[in-house]
Amino acid sequence: MASNVRKGLVIAAGAVVIAGSVSVVHLWRKWIQRRSQKLEQRIEDGIGMEQLSILAKSSNVSLRRSAEQLLLDRITRRENFKFVLLCCRSQDEEQVLKACTVLCVILKSVDYRSGGMDTYILNTLADCLVRSMDASSFTKRSSDTSAPERIQRMTLAAIFDFVCDSDEKKEILLNETESVGAILNLVQQTRSKEVLRYAMFLLHQMAKCGSAHGYMIQSGAIPVFASLSVSQHGDNVLQKLCFQILVILLNTPGLNVEVFLKQIANQRVLIRAAVSCKSDDGELAYWAIALLHEFAIHSNTKHYLYTMPFLLGNLQKALKSNPAQVQRLILRIISFMALHHDKFKSEVLDNSQLMEHLPVCLASGEPDIVHWGLVLVHDLAVAGSDQDVAGKSSLEKLLGPSEDALIKAMIPLAVGKDPNMVRLMAETLGFLCSCEQLHFRLVKAGVLSIILGLSMMHDSDLAFWAAALLLNLAMTSGEVKFAILKAGGLQALVELCLGDHENSQVTTMAAKTLVMLGFTEEPLKIHLHCDSESGSVNIHNKNFYLSHPGITVMVWDTLISDELVCQNFNKENSEVIPSLALDIPSLQEAGQNIGNLVFITIKGKHCAAYLQGLKGVLHFNEDTSFSGITNLDPLTLPDNHMCAIVSQLSAPNRLDVWHLDKSDKPIDLQLQYSYGDIVNNRVYQLLLLPSLKCIDSIPAHSPISRVSELELLEVFACHNMHLQTLWDSKKLLDILTDMIWYCAEKGFESLESEPLAVAHCLGALRVLAVITTHEYYKSELLDKDTASAIVSLLFNLVNIWLASQIGQPVERVFPGRQGDTIPMPGTLTPRPVSRGDALATGGVLTDELDGDMLENTEESLLKSQTLEDTISSLGSMVQQLAHSTSHHGRETVNVTAVDSAVYTELESEARTDDQQIMYTRVAKCSALIINNLASHQNPDTIKTSQIVLNKAGATHMLWAVLLSSTDDFKNVISLPICYTLTRLVTTDFPPVSDDSVVLNPDDKTSSLIISSDCLEVRNDSWTFESIRTNHCLPQTCDASIAGWYFEVLLMSNGIIQIGWATKDCQYGPEKGVGIGDFINSCAYDGARCKKWNGPVTETLSNDYGMEWCEGDVVSCLMDCNGNASFWLHGVDMGVAFKGLDLSQGWHPACSVSSEQQLRFNFGDAPFRYGSQIPSGFVPFCQIRPPKITDETSLEEQPCSENRNNNAEATDTNLASHNSEVQEEESVDNQDESYDSKISAATCDTNQAIHPPVGFDSPIAVDDSTDEVCPVLSPDDDTSMAEFGYSGIQGEECADTGTAMEEPITDEFFGEGGEEALQPDMDDSEFQAMGAGDEETCDGNRPISRQLYLSSAGEAGGENPTPSLYYEVAVTHSSDKPLVLGYCTMDELDHVCAVLVKSDNQIVLPDEALTHIPVDKSVIIGCGLLSPPGAIFFTIDGNPIRHLFSFSEPEAGQTPLMPCTNNPFLRINYGQDTFAYEPANQSEHRLGMAALLHNYHQRRMVGLGQAR
């Protein structure tokens, strides 16, 4: 134990000794080092300054450097350095120079740490610089004249070295307020290049400090550097510094850059910068281009760049020879300069070298270069999208002469990850595809692969562009359609239709493209080869091999146009195989493969068994074709034979065989099948059937959305095959009608919380709008209650519009569906079977619903002079009506309660824009459907449609919609509504007369809307609709005629093709083929500035004419040599087509795209530019056959007593009547004056009075009373019906009352009247009607009431405001009797006037005569005053002074409608300004709409159709 302790002590002692020894050694070494350092310091200190100066000049480099280092060490000692700084502030210039030199060397050579002296150092240097510029600042000048410049150079160098890379020191220098200005002044004043360089270096360092920008700009740095960049041109260093500093300063935040850019431009800096772009110095070129970039990106300064013609060439050269950052700037400059500057775009496109380099930029892989290269291509493509000569040429230059490298370079970008770049590329492709002549070239270049790539991206914008591009391409030609299918576009389109897109137009456009592809005329060509060793199928020049023995099945996917699966079954190793049923998985798991093509080859020793194994799979039909061995059963195959089968998969494990070939020799089949049928079959299976199932399986009122399905049905209904599928689904029409009824019965106001129901209603309307364009389906729809549902929708819309415009809602009673009844006052009235049932049994009102109340209310309404009074009266009437029915039945009470809530909401909230848009769309679709239903061409169904639509209330509600709609919407719907109204109020429907030149309604495409006078057309579908006239040009020319002329008024400015077509010209609305797109037609298109004369792909150089605008007039001329030319607003655009063969019979014709409208004038109305017609040209209307001058040849029987007379009987009666009239005219139609045929007579109350005009009946004139009354000869059996006016013939003097309170003259009153007013006429103002005693013909009832008007032009005169009013413009060519008036809904009572234009007279309802203007068009108006329920007439806006009442006093208070006998009239129902001024006031038009709304409501109440 003790020994261990001793050992421990020894060890510890040893450790202490060692540690002490180490410490001693360390201390000794430190002492030695201090001794040696002091020795070296003493040695260095011992060397004097003189010796160091000598040593510093030694030739020994090491010695010299050591001496210099010793000097620097001594001078940087704090006390020595302060001395140097003090010397810099000396008054001795020589000493200052030396001190500045020392400072320059110190600050450049030594990393001097000033220890808080930075500010003092910079102040000292700045002071030296400022004093060096002022000679008076030194009391002792140096003998060296260059001393100031040397001081400046040394000072600037010292400052530069001191502040370089130190923003803190730069901030200190900036605080020296005089320093920056001094340096800038020095830059402008110095003549020393070195001083200038150092100053520029220093300023460049200052510019790199963001806080210095403001000081430098305020000190005027930008103009200084701009000037220097010009004066120092050639010195790359200085010029580079100037450009860089300018660019840096111009990017100062908050700076008004354009002001300084203008200063720079005014100093002609841009020319130097443009020249420097192609410098070999990369930095100089970069900063020069950067400066140009600043000008390009500001819209107000880039015009300076356009003035340099050599700029683009220099930029193009720099683009090829500089790095990526320079290329990016150049592309940006060109892109910004090209923006909105067509001339520069043209220069860019003309630079072929630049165009050749653009694909290189797109393929470079540098993101910035690719991006800005694509931006430039996009901007250039925008210029090419203009449909004119320059536009087409621009695209051709952009694409290059032949190789299409640009498109090939864009293909990889379609799969890029940058969504913005992909969108930009998609838009660029849209512009490239705007030129139809380039479509096929783009397709060949591979553009389809880009578009199909876009369609697969999950981006709504890209999907939209893909769908739009495919639709645009599909409209071009059959070759392009075929290319889309070949590229697999069918799958992309189907997926677009099935996708859930934010923009519903994607689905619609994809569906439209599928419809167009369904019309593909190019066949699918199949080459199938099979021999014992090999087998193959060639489709689209691509081989698919079926070389295996046994049975080989290859499924070819028609969606992607490629092989889907190929399977082989081989039992060759078995000697004998029993009969088998082949199990082919690819056929059993059909799914979406239904519709694919299946190719089967069978060969080998068991071939018969293989074919028998397909017995349950193969199905033959009448379309199956056979070749080879055809005398055996189709499923029998001899040994050692081969079999080839072409089929289509129609269901799981079911193949419809198209062709079967059996042979013992090699099989070589060349087959072709309709590609359009293949497309339609896939659309049917994948889209149409699922959509129908979805709609059929869900109740109409379900909140599950079917908007997409309805959109698909709307589009697919344009194809006859798909339309038949829709029609075969009878349940579909019921569901569509239910969707409409749901909205009609609930009302749009209460559906604000159910927007999906409104969307379904609109979708259903759109589908029906397409279906009803086909004649075959109209009759079927009329048998349903669809028309009533649509009219009920319009009733709701008018209710809303009136409430929004007049500030008070109109009572709404929902019309119900067929078979529905509601409790009504007094009795339950079932839905009537015919139009006149309810009204014929007592009118509208029942005992409990006071008719006097309504009549008095109407009287107060129509006598009101203000809008407020009108609405107040109407509201009072509605409240009384609601109160009188409120205790009858729960259903009526519920409706009233709902309405009250809705009205309260309407008063408190304005309708949103989205709601109004939806309402207008619903109204438009509803009007189109009714227009389609009314426009039957079959005479047997015209009357049926008229009865059904009038029974539903279409006449009143369409008229109310027209009067209550806004002006913009009225322009859209006026044509279909006015056409429909005229069809619904016309009694007879003869074909278009051969003596009139109009557009032929029987020679138009189904969706085109035509006006009643057959001179105006409109297209509201997405297809390209066309029409021709009923007459063509004569095959030979009269010697006195140079040619023919007509005008077209453009009511829109979209794609319209106007021109000429023969009967051989074929229409293709769904394919986008119209007038000019077929070889037997030619047309001018002012929207695209093109002329067309054949297929688009065959029309290469077709630029022509000027761009048109809405309201322009296109004049069309054809001379006798077949040269067609066009004028635009009176300017001749030259001959468009030469040498057309007139023997083919050329018709004026047109084709219109969606939402386009135009009106023709063939010469029956004055031409707009008639004074400029070339000599010898005649209006086109003069080609019609000579008119029959037989005044009494009546081809139309107007206003028949019963509209249900069939057309055949009418024609027979007319023929009989015409023969009788002709016999009379053989005697009466002589040159004697009309007055000579008049004999005195008095009105005989026991005989019917017949109108004398046109029948030469003797007329009696009582000179004392001016009474005109016809006197019939004993054998004269002419009746009013022969005028087309079959009033109720009774014992009275006339059917509507003919005895007059005062005698009537035959003049009309107003301006231009031939005779003065009667002296006893009250000329003051409109008097109360029917106030005095009324004279009767038989003493039983009033005959007529006289209307007192003031003379034209007298003060204080007023004309009556009509309750309803319409006007008809009658041209000079309308020489047949025309009937106008009003009738009751059951047509049992009417008041009509007969116009005989050939005699310039009107026969009034009391058979008095009134003259009309001679040899000019005349406007006849017909108005209703309610109360008293009387009719008056106007001529050119001037009222005839009599009122005419109905034969039944109550008839005037029942719902009335216009009545005429001519379906080809252009009637103004309010879509245009009336000639009769009182009817033009907006409040009065709203009053008319309210009355029509009331008519419909009263009829529905009376008919018991409200639910």
mmCIF file of C-alpha atoms in Angstrom, residues 381-480:
data_model
loop_
_atom_site.group_PDB
_atom_site.id
_atom_site.type_symbol
_atom_site.label_atom_id
_atom_site.label_comp_id
_atom_site.label_asym_id
_atom_site.label_seq_id
_atom_site.Cartn_x
_atom_site.Cartn_y
_atom_site.Cartn_z
ATOM 1 C CA ALA A 381 -50.339 35.766 -86.488
ATOM 2 C CA VAL A 382 -52.786 38.386 -85.217
ATOM 3 C CA ALA A 383 -51.982 40.452 -88.303
ATOM 4 C CA GLY A 384 -52.618 37.408 -90.459
ATOM 5 C CA SER A 385 -56.010 36.797 -88.875
ATOM 6 C CA ASP A 386 -57.439 39.751 -90.803
ATOM 7 C CA GLN A 387 -59.496 38.349 -93.641
ATOM 8 C CA ASP A 388 -57.970 40.432 -96.406
ATOM 9 C CA VAL A 389 -55.139 40.281 -98.885
ATOM 10 C CA ALA A 390 -52.528 41.382 -96.373
ATOM 11 C CA GLY A 391 -53.766 38.912 -93.793
ATOM 12 C CA LYS A 392 -53.400 35.875 -96.010
ATOM 13 C CA SER A 393 -50.005 37.043 -97.281
ATOM 14 C CA SER A 394 -48.861 37.615 -93.704
ATOM 15 C CA LEU A 395 -49.648 34.075 -92.657
ATOM 16 C CA GLU A 396 -47.918 32.641 -95.711
ATOM 17 C CA LYS A 397 -44.766 34.616 -94.913
ATOM 18 C CA LEU A 398 -44.953 33.604 -91.266
ATOM 19 C CA LEU A 399 -45.242 29.928 -92.090
ATOM 20 C CA GLY A 400 -42.431 30.097 -94.610
ATOM 21 C CA PRO A 401 -42.343 28.996 -98.209
ATOM 22 C CA SER A 402 -42.719 25.234 -97.875
ATOM 23 C CA GLU A 403 -41.092 23.383 -94.980
ATOM 24 C CA ASP A 404 -43.467 24.634 -92.267
ATOM 25 C CA ALA A 405 -40.619 24.595 -89.748
ATOM 26 C CA LEU A 406 -42.556 26.946 -87.525
ATOM 27 C CA ILE A 407 -45.395 24.474 -86.928
ATOM 28 C CA LYS A 408 -42.926 21.634 -86.391
ATOM 29 C CA ALA A 409 -41.083 23.737 -83.812
ATOM 30 C CA MET A 410 -44.353 24.443 -81.991
ATOM 31 C CA ILE A 411 -45.371 20.797 -81.684
ATOM 32 C CA PRO A 412 -43.114 20.037 -78.647
ATOM 33 C CA LEU A 413 -44.455 23.118 -76.882
ATOM 34 C CA ALA A 414 -47.918 21.558 -76.688
ATOM 35 C CA VAL A 415 -46.699 19.247 -73.937
ATOM 36 C CA GLY A 416 -44.810 21.929 -72.050
ATOM 37 C CA LYS A 417 -45.227 22.491 -68.333
ATOM 38 C CA ASP A 418 -45.650 26.257 -68.523
ATOM 39 C CA PRO A 419 -49.432 26.799 -68.749
ATOM 40 C CA ASN A 420 -49.061 30.401 -69.896
ATOM 41 C CA MET A 421 -46.883 29.380 -72.815
ATOM 42 C CA VAL A 422 -49.235 26.584 -73.791
ATOM 43 C CA ARG A 423 -52.184 29.008 -73.731
ATOM 44 C CA LEU A 424 -50.239 31.460 -75.834
ATOM 45 C CA MET A 425 -49.491 28.743 -78.322
ATOM 46 C CA ALA A 426 -53.147 27.723 -78.433
ATOM 47 C CA GLU A 427 -54.195 31.265 -79.208
ATOM 48 C CA THR A 428 -51.476 31.513 -81.857
ATOM 49 C CA LEU A 429 -52.813 28.394 -83.536
ATOM 50 C CA GLY A 430 -56.247 29.985 -83.520
ATOM 51 C CA PHE A 431 -54.938 32.929 -85.500
ATOM 52 C CA LEU A 432 -53.014 30.681 -87.863
ATOM 53 C CA CYS A 433 -56.176 28.713 -88.548
ATOM 54 C CA SER A 434 -58.138 31.867 -89.347
ATOM 55 C CA CYS A 435 -57.104 31.622 -92.997
ATOM 56 C CA GLU A 436 -59.206 28.874 -94.516
ATOM 57 C CA GLN A 437 -56.911 28.441 -97.512
ATOM 58 C CA LEU A 438 -54.091 27.403 -95.184
ATOM 59 C CA HIS A 439 -56.032 24.828 -93.199
ATOM 60 C CA PHE A 440 -54.944 21.842 -95.225
ATOM 61 C CA ARG A 441 -51.348 23.026 -95.199
ATOM 62 C CA LEU A 442 -51.435 23.417 -91.427
ATOM 63 C CA VAL A 443 -52.939 19.973 -91.064
ATOM 64 C CA LYS A 444 -50.210 18.465 -93.219
ATOM 65 C CA ALA A 445 -47.597 20.270 -91.121
ATOM 66 C CA GLY A 446 -48.845 18.512 -88.003
ATOM 67 C CA VAL A 447 -51.054 21.115 -86.351
ATOM 68 C CA LEU A 448 -53.610 18.454 -85.434
ATOM 69 C CA SER A 449 -51.195 16.786 -83.054
ATOM 70 C CA ILE A 450 -50.834 20.106 -81.232
ATOM 71 C CA ILE A 451 -54.572 20.649 -81.035
ATOM 72 C CA LEU A 452 -55.277 17.138 -79.847
ATOM 73 C CA GLY A 453 -52.575 17.563 -77.243
ATOM 74 C CA LEU A 454 -54.288 20.710 -75.999
ATOM 75 C CA SER A 455 -57.602 18.887 -75.719
ATOM 76 C CA MET A 456 -56.127 16.371 -73.290
ATOM 77 C CA MET A 457 -54.888 18.990 -70.817
ATOM 78 C CA HIS A 458 -56.917 19.681 -67.718
ATOM 79 C CA ASP A 459 -57.313 23.354 -68.438
ATOM 80 C CA SER A 460 -60.636 24.926 -69.356
ATOM 81 C CA ASP A 461 -59.064 27.610 -71.542
ATOM 82 C CA LEU A 462 -57.015 25.086 -73.489
ATOM 83 C CA ALA A 463 -60.024 22.843 -73.900
ATOM 84 C CA PHE A 464 -61.935 25.802 -75.291
ATOM 85 C CA TRP A 465 -59.198 26.578 -77.799
ATOM 86 C CA ALA A 466 -58.906 22.952 -78.838
ATOM 87 C CA ALA A 467 -62.639 22.667 -79.422
ATOM 88 C CA ALA A 468 -62.741 25.966 -81.308
ATOM 89 C CA LEU A 469 -59.804 25.028 -83.523
ATOM 90 C CA LEU A 470 -61.228 21.620 -84.383
ATOM 91 C CA LEU A 471 -64.572 23.207 -85.248
ATOM 92 C CA ASN A 472 -62.872 25.818 -87.410
ATOM 93 C CA LEU A 473 -60.862 23.203 -89.253
ATOM 94 C CA ALA A 474 -63.801 20.849 -89.716
ATOM 95 C CA MET A 475 -65.739 23.566 -91.555
ATOM 96 C CA THR A 476 -63.109 23.817 -94.282
ATOM 97 C CA SER A 477 -63.306 20.747 -96.481
ATOM 98 C CA GLY A 478 -63.757 17.008 -96.597
ATOM 99 C CA GLU A 479 -59.997 16.521 -96.733
ATOM 100 C CA VAL A 480 -59.544 18.306 -93.424
#
